[in-house]
XYZ file of C-alpha atoms in Angstrom:
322
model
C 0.000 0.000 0.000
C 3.080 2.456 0.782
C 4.446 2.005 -2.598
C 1.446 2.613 -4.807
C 0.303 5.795 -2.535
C 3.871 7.100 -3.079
C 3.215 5.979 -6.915
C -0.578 7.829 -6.790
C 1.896 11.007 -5.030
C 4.382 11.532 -8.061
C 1.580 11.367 -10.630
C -0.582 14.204 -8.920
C 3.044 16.071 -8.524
C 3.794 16.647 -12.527
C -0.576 17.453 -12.632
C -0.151 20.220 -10.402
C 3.119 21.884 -11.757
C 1.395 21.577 -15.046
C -1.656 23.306 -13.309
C 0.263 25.810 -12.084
C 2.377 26.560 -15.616
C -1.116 27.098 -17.215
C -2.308 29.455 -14.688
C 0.740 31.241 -14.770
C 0.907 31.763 -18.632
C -2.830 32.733 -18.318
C -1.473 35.507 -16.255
C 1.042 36.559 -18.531
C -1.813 36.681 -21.507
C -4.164 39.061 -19.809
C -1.067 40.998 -18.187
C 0.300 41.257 -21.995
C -3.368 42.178 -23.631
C -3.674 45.331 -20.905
C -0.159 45.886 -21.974
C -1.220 45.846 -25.363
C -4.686 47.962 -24.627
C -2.742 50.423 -22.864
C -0.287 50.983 -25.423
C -2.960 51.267 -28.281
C -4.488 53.584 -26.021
C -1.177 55.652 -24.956
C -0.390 55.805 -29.132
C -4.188 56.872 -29.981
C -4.995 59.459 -27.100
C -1.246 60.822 -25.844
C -0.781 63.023 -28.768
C -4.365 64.571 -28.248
C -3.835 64.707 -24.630
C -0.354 66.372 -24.942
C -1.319 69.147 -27.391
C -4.681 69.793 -25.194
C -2.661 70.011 -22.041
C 0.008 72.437 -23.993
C -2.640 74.246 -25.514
C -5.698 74.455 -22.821
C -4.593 73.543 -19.599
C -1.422 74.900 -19.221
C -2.822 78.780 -20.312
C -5.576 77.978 -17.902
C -4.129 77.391 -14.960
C -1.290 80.143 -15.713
C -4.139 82.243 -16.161
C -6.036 81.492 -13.129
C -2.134 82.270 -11.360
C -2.075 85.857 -13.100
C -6.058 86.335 -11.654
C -4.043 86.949 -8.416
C -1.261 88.898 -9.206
C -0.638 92.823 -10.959
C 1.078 91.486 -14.143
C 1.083 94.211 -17.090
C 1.380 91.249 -19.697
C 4.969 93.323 -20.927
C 7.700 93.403 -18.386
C 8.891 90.716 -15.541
C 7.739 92.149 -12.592
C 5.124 90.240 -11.146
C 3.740 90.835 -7.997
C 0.802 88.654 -5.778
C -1.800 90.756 -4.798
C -4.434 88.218 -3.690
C -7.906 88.970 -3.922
C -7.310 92.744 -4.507
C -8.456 92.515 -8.542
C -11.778 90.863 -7.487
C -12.369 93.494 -4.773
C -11.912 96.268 -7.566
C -13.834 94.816 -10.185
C -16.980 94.296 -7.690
C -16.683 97.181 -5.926
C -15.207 100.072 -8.670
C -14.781 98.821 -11.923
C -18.607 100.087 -13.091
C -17.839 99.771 -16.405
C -17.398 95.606 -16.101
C -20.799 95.350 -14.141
C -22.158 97.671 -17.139
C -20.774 94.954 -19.400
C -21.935 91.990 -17.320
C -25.410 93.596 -17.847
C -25.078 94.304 -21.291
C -23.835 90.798 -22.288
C -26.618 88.782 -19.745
C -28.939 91.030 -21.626
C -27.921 90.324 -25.123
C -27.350 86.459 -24.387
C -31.473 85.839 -23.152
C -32.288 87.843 -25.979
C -30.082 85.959 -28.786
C -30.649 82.555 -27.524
C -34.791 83.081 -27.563
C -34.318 84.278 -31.091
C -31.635 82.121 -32.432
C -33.445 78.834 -31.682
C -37.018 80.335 -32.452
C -35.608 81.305 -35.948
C -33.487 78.291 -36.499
C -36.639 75.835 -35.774
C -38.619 77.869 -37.881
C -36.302 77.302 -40.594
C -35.591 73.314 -39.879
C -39.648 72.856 -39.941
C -39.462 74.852 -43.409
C -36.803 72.958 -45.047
C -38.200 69.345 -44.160
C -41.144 70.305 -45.818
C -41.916 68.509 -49.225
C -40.424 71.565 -50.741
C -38.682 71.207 -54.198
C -35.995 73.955 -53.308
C -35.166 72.332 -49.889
C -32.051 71.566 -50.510
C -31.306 74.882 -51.882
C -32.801 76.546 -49.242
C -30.895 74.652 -46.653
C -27.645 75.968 -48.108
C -28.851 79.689 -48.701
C -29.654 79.397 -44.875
C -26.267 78.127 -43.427
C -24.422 80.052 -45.287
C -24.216 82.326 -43.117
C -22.511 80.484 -40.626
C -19.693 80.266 -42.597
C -18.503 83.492 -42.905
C -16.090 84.508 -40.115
C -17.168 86.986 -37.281
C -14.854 90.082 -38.078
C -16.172 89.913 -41.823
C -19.197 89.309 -40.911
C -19.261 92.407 -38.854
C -17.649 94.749 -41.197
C -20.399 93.758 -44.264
C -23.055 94.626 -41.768
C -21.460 97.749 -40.593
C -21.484 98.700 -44.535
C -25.294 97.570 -44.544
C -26.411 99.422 -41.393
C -24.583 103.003 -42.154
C -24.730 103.263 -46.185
C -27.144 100.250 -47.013
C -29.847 101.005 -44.683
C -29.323 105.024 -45.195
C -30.042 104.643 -48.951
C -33.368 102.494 -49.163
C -34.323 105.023 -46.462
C -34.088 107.808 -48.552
C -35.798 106.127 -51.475
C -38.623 104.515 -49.692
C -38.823 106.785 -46.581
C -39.153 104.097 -44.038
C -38.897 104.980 -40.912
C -36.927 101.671 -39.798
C -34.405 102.205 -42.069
C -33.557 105.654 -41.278
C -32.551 104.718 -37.732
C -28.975 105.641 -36.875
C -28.288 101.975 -36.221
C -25.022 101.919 -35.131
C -25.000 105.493 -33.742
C -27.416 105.382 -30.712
C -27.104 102.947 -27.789
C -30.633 100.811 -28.259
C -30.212 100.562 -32.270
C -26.717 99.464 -31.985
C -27.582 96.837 -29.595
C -30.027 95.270 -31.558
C -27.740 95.813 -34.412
C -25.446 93.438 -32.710
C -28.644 90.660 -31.881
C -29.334 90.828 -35.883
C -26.230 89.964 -37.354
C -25.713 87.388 -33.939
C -29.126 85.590 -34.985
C -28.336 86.066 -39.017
C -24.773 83.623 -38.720
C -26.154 81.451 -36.051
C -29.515 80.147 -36.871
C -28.513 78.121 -39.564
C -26.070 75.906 -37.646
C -29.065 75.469 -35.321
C -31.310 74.540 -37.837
C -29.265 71.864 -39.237
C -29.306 70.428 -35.413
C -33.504 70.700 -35.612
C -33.603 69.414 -38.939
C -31.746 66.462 -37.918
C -34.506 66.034 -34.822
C -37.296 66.503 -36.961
C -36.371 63.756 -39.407
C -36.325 61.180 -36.969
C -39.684 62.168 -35.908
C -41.776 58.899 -36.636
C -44.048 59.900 -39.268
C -46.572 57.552 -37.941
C -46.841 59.519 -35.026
C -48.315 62.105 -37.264
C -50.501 60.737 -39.326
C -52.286 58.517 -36.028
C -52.238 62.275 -34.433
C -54.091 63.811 -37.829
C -56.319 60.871 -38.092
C -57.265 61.714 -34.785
C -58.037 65.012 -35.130
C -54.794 67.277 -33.844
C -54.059 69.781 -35.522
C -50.528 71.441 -36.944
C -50.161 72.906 -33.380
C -51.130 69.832 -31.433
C -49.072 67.698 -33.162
C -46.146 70.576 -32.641
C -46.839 71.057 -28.896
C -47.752 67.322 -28.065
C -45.387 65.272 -30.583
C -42.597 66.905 -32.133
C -41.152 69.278 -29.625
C -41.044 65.635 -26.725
C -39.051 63.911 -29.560
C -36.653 66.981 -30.505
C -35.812 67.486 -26.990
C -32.097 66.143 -27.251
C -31.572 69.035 -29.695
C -33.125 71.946 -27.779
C -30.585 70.700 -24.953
C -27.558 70.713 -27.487
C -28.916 74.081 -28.893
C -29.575 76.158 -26.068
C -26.425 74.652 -24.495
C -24.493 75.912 -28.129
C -26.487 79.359 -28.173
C -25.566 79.854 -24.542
C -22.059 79.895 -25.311
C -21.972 81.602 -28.200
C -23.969 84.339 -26.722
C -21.377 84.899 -24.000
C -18.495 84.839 -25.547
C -19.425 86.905 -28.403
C -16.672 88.956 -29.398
C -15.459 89.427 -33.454
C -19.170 90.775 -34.164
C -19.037 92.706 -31.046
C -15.345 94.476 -32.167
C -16.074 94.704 -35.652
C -19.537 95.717 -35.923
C -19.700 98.942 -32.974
C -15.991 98.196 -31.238
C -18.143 98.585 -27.990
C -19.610 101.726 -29.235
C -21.111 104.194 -28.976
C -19.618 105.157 -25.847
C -18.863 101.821 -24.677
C -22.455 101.089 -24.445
C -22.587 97.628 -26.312
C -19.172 96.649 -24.653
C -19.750 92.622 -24.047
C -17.666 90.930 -21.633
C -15.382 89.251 -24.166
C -14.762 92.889 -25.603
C -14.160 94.095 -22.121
C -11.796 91.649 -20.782
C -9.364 92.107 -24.045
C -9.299 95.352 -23.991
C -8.393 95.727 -20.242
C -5.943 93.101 -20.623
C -4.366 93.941 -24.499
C -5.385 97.611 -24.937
C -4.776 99.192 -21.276
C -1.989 96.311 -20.636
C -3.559 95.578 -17.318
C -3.058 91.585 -17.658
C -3.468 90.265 -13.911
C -7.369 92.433 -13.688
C -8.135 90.965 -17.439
C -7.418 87.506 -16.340
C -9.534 88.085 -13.021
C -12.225 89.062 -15.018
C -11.408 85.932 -17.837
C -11.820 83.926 -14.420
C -15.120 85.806 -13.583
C -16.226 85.148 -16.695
C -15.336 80.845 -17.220
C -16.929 80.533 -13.756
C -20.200 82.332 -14.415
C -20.582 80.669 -18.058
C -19.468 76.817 -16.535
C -22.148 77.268 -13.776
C -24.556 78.543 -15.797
C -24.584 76.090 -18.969
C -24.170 73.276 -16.473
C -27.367 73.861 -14.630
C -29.040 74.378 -17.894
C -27.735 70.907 -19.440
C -29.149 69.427 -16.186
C -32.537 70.789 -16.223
C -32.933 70.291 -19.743
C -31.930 66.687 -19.413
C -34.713 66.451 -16.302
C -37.443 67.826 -18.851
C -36.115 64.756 -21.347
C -36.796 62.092 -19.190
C -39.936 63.830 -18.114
C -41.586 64.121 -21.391
């Protein structure tokens, strides 16, 4: 009996090493695949990661740095004042609360408009229309011209453009010194704004509104609903991923408007359309008072992150709701 137990012992012996070598080049399979994954995933994200770090991060956190300090943005002296900027700008700068205004102002009114005239225009180009197509490119066009050219071909428009059809048709409207009086100028600003952006946001509806079932509709019609029913009760529930992406787009756009805002009025007149953006270069660029621009930059990235991130929130709550 001893010799056949010590027979059944050196079998099991060479079964368990051989247990063990499989385990162990199980372990170096997986250990190699993360290797692998993290390598495809070092070669495919690193050089993204690196320029955004160079580009983004590292400006952003020297900027938050120079919030604190009274750097002229031109010579080496640099000196940490604390929390002296913010203590200026809220209790003596006027003309940055007179911006803050201006801009808050100028964003509720762009954003109603730009998606009201944008969804407007998606529900007119997915109509059975033979020059939708064309349409859709007349409309976005727009979009593509850049902000300071943009503003300089309105500037033309408003001051010569709208001056001669005044004079030959005697319209009231277009007789308005546009960009030469405080309320005209501002809504000069909201035109143009609305003109470049609505057809980016229409192309963002029209993509909603084709995926839309269509038998949705036509149960809705049979039933008796009419265009605004349907509208109220049908389409807007199913495009409300793209009111979230558009408000959250217009939202940003609105307040960090700048090119239109320089090349259109430069602030004018009398620094009464001066947005934000507008404000915080020229403090920083123009009166070379870098540490106060960045404290208001810092202001400004706090107020905008807060208040797009409550509104993608909300607007998600409403999604799930409807």
């Amino acid at each position: 009996m001893n010799n056949q137990s010590k027979l059944e012992n050196m079998e099991l012996v060479p079964l368990n090493n051989q247990k063990k070598v499989k385990s162990q080049e199980a372990v170096n399979t997986n250990s190699q695949r993360k290797l692998k994954k993290a390598g495809l995933f070092a070669l495919f994200v690193g050089p993204a990661f690196l320029a955004f770090t160079i580009i983004v991060l590292i400006p952003f956190f020297t900027g938050v740095y120079y919030a604190f300090t009274d750097w002229n943005g031109v010579t080496g002296n640099i000196h940490w004042v604390g929390f002296d900027n913010f203590k200026y700008l809220f209790t003596e700068d006027k003309q940055f609360q007179k911006s803050f205004w201006i801009t808050t102002k100028y964003t509720v009114v762009a954003i109603i408009l730009t998606n009201i005239v944008g969804f407007g225009l998606a529900l007119l180009v997915t109509q059975m229309l033979k020059t939708r197509n064309m349409l859709r490119t007349v409309f976005f066009l727009p979009n593509l011209i850049g902000g300071l050219l943009l503003g300089f071909v309105w500037q033309f428009i408003f001051v010569k453009g709208f001056a001669s059809v005044g004079q030959l048709t005697g319209i009231s409207l277009f007789e308005l010194p546009w960009l030469g009086d405080a309320k005209t100028a501002f809504w000069g600003i909201v035109i143009v704004s609305v003109w470049q952006g609505a057809g980016y946001i229409m192309l963002i509806y029209t993509a909603a509104l084709q995926n839309v079932p269509q038998e949705l509709i036509e149960a809705a019609k049979i039933d008796g609903a009419n265009r605004w029913q349907i509208l109220r009760h049908i389409t807007m529930p199913m495009v409300a991923p793209a009111v979230t992406v558009c408000l959250f787009l217009t939202i940003s756009w609105s307040f960090k408007i700048f090119d239109v805002n320089l090349s259109l009025t430069n602030g004018g007149p009398f620094k009464s359309t001066e947005m934000l953006a507008l404000n915080i270069y020229t403090e920083a660029f123009v009166n070379n008072r870098y540490g106060l621009g960045e404290a208001k930059a810092l202001i400004f990235f706090i107020v905008v992150a807060a208040i797009t991130t409550i509104q993608v929130m909300y607007t998600k709550k409403k999604e799930v709701e409807s």
